[in-house]
Coordinates of C-alpha atoms and ligand atoms in Angstrom, one line a residue:
X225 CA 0.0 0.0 0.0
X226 CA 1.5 3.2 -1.1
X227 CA 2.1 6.0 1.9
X228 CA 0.3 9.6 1.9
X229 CA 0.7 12.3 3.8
X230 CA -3.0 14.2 4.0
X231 CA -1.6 18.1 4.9
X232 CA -5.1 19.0 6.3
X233 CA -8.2 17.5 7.3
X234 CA -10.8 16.5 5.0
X235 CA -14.5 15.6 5.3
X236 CA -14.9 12.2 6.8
X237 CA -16.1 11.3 4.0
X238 CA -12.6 11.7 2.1
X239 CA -11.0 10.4 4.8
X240 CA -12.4 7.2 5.3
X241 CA -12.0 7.0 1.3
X242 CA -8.1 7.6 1.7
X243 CA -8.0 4.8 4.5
X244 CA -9.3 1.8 2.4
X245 CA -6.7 3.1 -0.5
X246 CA -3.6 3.9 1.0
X247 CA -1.6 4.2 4.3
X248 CA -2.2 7.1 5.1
X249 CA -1.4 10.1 7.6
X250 CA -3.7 12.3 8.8
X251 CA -3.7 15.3 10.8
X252 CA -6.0 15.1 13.4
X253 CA -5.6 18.7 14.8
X254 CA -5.9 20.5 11.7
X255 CA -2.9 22.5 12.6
X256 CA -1.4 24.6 9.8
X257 CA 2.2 22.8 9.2
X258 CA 5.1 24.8 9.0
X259 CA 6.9 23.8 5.6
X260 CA 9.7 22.0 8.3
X261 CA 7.0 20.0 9.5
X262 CA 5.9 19.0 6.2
X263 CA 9.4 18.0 5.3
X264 CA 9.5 15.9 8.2
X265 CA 6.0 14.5 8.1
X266 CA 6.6 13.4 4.2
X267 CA 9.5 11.1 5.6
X268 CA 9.0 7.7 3.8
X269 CA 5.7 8.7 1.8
X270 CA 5.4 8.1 -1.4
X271 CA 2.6 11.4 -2.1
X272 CA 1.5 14.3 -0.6
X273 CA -2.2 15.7 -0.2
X274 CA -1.9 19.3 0.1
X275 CA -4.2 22.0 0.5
X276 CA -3.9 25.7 -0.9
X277 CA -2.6 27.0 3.0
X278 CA 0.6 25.5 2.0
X279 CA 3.1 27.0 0.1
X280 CA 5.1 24.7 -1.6
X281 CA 7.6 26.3 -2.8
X282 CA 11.3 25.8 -4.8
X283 CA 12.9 25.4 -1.7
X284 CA 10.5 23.0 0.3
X285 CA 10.2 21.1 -2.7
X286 CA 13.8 20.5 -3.1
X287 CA 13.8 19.3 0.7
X288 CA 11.4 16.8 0.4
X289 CA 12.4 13.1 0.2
X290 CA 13.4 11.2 -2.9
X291 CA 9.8 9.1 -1.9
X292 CA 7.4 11.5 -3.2
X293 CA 6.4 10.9 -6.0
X294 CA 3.3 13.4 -6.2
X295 CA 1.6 16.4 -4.8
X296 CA -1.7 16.0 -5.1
X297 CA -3.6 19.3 -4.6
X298 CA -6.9 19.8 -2.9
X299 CA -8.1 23.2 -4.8
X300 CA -8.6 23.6 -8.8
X301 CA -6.0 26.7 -8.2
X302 CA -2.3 25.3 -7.6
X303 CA -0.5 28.7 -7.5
X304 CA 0.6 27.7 -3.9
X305 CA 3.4 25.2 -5.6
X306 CA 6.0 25.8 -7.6
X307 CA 5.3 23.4 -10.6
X308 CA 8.8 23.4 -12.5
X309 CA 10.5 22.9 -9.3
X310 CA 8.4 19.9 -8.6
X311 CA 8.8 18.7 -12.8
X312 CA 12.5 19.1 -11.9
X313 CA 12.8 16.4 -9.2
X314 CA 10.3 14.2 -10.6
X315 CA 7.3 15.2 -9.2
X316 CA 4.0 15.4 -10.3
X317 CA 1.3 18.1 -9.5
X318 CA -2.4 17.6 -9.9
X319 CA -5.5 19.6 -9.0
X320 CA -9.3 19.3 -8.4
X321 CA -11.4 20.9 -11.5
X322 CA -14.8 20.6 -12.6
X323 CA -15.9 19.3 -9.3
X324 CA -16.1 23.1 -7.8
X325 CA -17.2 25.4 -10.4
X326 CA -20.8 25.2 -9.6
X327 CA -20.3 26.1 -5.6
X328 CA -17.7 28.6 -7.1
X329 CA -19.6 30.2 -9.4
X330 CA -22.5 31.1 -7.2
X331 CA -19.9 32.6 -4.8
X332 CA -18.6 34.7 -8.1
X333 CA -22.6 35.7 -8.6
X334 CA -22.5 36.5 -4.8
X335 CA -19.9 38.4 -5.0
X336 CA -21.2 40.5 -8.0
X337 CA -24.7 41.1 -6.1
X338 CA -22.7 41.7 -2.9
X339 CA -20.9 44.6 -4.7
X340 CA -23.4 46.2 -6.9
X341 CA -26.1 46.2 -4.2
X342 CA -24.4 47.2 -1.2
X343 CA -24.9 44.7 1.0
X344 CA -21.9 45.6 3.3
X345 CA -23.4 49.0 4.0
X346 CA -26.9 47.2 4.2
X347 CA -26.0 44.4 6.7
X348 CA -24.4 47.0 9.0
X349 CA -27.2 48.9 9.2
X350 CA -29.9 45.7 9.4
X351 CA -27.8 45.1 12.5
X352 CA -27.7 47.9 14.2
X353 CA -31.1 48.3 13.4
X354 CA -32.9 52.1 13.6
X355 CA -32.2 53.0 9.9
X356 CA -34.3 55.7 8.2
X357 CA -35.8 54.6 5.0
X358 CA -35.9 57.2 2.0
X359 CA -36.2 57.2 -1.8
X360 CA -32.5 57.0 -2.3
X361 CA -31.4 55.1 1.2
X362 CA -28.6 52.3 0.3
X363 CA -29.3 52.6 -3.7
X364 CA -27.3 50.6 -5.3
X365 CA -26.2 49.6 -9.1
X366 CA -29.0 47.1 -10.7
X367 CA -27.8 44.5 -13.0
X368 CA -30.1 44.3 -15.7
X369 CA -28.6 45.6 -18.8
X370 CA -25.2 46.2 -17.4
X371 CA -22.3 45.1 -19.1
X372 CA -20.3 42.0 -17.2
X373 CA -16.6 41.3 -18.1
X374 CA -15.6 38.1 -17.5
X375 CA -11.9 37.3 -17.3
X376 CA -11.0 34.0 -18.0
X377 CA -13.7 32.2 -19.7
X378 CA -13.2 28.6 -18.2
X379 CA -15.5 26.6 -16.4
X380 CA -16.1 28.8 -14.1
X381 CA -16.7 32.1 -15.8
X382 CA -18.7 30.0 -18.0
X383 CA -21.0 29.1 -15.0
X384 CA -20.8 32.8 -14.4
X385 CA -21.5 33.6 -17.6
X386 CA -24.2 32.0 -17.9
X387 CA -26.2 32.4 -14.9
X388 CA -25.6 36.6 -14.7
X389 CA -27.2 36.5 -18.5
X390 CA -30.8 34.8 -16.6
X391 CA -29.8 38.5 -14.4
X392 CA -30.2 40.1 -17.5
X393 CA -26.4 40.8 -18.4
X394 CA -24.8 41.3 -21.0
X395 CA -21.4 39.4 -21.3
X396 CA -18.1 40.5 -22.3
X397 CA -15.1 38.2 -22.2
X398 CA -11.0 38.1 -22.1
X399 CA -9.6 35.0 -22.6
X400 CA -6.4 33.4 -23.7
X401 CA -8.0 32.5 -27.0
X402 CA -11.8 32.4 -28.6
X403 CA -14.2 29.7 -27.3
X404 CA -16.0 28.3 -29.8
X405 CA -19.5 29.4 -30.2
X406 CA -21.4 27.1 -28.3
X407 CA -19.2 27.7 -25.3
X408 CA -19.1 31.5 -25.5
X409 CA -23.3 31.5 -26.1
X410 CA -23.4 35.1 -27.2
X411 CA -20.8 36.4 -25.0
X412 CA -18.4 39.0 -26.9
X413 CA -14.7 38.0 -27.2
X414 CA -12.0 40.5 -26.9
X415 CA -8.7 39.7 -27.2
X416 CA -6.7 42.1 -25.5
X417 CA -7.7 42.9 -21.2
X418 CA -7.9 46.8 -22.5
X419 CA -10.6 46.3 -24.4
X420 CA -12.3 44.1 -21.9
X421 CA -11.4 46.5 -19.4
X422 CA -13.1 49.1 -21.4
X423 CA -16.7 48.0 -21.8
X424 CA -16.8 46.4 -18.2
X425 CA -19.4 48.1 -15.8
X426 CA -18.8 44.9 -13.3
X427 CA -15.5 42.8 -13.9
X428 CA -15.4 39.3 -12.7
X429 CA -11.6 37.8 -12.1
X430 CA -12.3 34.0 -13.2
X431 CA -8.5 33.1 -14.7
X432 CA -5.8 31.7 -12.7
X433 CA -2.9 33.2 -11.1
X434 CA 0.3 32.7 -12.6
X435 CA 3.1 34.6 -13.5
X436 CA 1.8 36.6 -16.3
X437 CA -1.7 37.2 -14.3
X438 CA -0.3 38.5 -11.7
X439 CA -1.2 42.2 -10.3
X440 CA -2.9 42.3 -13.9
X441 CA -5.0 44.8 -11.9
X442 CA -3.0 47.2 -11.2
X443 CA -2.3 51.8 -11.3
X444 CA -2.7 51.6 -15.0
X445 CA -4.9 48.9 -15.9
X446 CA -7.8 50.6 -13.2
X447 CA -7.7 53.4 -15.3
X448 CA -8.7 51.4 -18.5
X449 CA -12.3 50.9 -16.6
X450 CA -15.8 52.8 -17.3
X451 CA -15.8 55.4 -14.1
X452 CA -17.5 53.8 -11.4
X453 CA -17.2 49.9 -12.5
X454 CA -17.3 47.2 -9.8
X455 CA -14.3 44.8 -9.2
X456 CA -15.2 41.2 -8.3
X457 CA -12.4 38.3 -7.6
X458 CA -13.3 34.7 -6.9
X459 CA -10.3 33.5 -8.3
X460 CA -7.0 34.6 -6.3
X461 CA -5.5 37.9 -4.7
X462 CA -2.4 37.6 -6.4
X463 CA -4.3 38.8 -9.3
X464 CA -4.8 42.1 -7.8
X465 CA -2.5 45.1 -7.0
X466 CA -4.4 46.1 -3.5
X467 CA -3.1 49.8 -3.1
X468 CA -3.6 50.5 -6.7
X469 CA -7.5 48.7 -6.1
X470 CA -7.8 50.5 -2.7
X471 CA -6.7 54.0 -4.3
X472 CA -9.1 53.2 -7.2
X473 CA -11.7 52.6 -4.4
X474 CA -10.9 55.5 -2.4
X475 CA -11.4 57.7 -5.4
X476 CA -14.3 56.1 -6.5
X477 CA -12.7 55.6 -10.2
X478 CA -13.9 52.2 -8.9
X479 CA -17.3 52.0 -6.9
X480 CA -17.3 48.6 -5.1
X481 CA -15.6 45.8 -5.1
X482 CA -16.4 41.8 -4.2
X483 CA -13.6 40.2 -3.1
X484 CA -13.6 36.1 -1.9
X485 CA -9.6 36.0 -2.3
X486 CA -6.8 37.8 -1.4
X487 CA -2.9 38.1 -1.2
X488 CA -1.9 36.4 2.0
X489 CA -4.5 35.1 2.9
X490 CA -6.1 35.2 5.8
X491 CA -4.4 38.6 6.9
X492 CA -6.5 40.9 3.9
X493 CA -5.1 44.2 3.2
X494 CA -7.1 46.8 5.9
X495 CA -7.5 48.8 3.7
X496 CA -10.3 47.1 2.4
X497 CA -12.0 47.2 5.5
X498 CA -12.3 50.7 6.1
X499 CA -14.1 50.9 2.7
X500 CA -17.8 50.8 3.3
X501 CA -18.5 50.1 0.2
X502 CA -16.0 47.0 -0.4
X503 CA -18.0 43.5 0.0
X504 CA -15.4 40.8 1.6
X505 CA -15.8 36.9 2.0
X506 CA -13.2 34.4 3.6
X507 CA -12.3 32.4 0.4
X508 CA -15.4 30.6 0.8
X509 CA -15.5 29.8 -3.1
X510 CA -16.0 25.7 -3.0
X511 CA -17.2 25.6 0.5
X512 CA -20.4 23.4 0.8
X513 CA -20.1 19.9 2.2
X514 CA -20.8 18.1 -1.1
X515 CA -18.0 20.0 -3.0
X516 CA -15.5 19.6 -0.5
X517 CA -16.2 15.9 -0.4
X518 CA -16.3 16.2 -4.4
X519 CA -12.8 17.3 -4.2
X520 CA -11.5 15.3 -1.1
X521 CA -12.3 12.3 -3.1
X522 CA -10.7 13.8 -6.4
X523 CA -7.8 14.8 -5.0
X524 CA -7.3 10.9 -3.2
X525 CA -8.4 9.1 -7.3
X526 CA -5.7 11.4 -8.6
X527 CA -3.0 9.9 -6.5
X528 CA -4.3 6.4 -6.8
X529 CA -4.7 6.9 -10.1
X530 CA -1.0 8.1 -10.9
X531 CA 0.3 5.0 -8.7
X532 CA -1.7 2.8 -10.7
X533 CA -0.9 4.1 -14.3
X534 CA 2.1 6.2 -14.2
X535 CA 0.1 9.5 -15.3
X536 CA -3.0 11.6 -14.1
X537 CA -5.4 13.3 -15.8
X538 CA -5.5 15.9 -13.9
X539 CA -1.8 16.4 -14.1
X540 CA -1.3 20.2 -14.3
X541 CA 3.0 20.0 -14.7
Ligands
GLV968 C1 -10.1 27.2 -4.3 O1 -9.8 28.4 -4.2 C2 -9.5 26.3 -5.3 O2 -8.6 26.7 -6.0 O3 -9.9 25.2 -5.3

């Protein structure tokens, strides 16, 4: 039976899964390892089940015993390891798509409501109760007939896609090339992020962080927006410059933004807090029970599936 090392805990579900497959080593206390402890808790495993808390970097990769064999991610997002360092020694690096984009899509649609309808402001003042109702009290941007760009047109903005055109929508997209028509189902292709940029009342960051997405929103690219746009980011912080979003906020060149994701994670930059009208989540993008068992149980077949045919599907290096 082949040894894993399981970095966090999983739904018992997942966990009971991983038990009749392989030997494997939990962590009971769900305690964050340092990358030390992950060196020395990888000791005579052959993979590594690791979650998007830890940052797997060159170095930590290059510590970890000749054993592994591969880092199987619990997250459709892997910019938490370093992927050549891992090709480099032999390893392989696999992730959990398809299984989340529904849950992760109707956080993106949360996040797009959240923004444009003030719901910050408005759950403040629900809870303190005593507000004074008038004509233009908490009024907010509707989205009917407001333009949404979506960047990075995968599954997920797809999902998007499709259910903020039932909100009456219309949808804009930046991807790294055309999808064919049945996939982009009327939305409007545009191959350049300043033309996208452009026609975008409400953006929604869909695409995945990696070297060339990252701070793609950033002092000049905010400027390329409609005054007054929304900012909305289910996918990761490193995506976003946060002063040059949080100046954009402050002069209300931007006029909300709906954020799930952020750069280190969980300390968010306070300057997002002290903007009333900046709607905030705790990276709760695949969090109901059946999608984290979805991917718990993904993220084990990956592994057993590499062990049992020398490659994975879901192999992302
Ligand atoms: C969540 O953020 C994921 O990448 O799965």
């Amino acid at each position: 039976m082949k040894k894993i090392l399981i970095t966090r805990r999983l739904i018992r579900e997942s966990e009971d899964k991983a038990s009749k497959l392989f030997e494997a080593k939990f962590n009971s206390n769900d305690e964050l390892y340092s990358q030390s402890k992950i060196i020395e808790m990888s000791e005579g495993c052959d993979g590594i089940l690791s979650s998007l808390t830890e940052k797997l970097d060159a170095d930590i990769i290059n510590k970890l015993p000749d054993s592994i064999k591969i880092i199987s991610n619990f997250a459709v997002g892997f910019g938490n390891i370093d992927l050549d360092a891992a090709k480099k020694r032999g390893i392989a690096v696999t992730n959990t798509p398809e299984v989340l984009s529904d849950a992760t899509a109707e956080i993106g649609i949360l996040l797009i409501l959240g923004a444009c309808r003030r719901v910050s402001e408005g759950i403040e003042s629900a809870r303190e109760g005593g507000w004074k109702w008038s004509a233009d009290y908490l009024i907010g941007k509707q989205l009917t007939g407001t333009r949404l760009g979506i960047l990075g047109m995968g599954r997920i903005g797809q999902k998007i896609a499709n259910i903020a055109k039932s909100l009456g929508m219309v949808i804009h997209y930046h991807n790294r090339s055309k999808l064919s028509e049945d996939k982009e189902q009327g939305a409007i292709y545009h191959d350049s992020i300043k033309s996208l940029f452009s026609v975008s009342d409400v953006l929604s960051i869909c695409c995945p962080a990696t070297k060339e997405t990252e701070n793609l929103i950033n002092k000049e690219t905010v400027e390329y927006f409609p005054k007054g746009a929304v900012i909305t980011n289910v996918a990761r912080g490193d995506i976003v410059d946060d002063e040059a979003l949080i100046d954009a906020l402050n002069r209300r060149k931007i006029y909300a933004a709906g954020l799930d994701v952020y750069k280190n994670e969980p300390n968010l930059n306070p300057g997002y807090l002290k903007i009333p009208s900046v709607f905030v989540l705790p990276h709760l993008g695949s969090a109901t029970k059946d999608t984290r068992i979805a991917m718990g149980n993904l993220a084990i077949d990956n592994i057993e599936e590499f062990f049992r045919t020398g490659n994975c599907v879901n192999k992302v290096n």
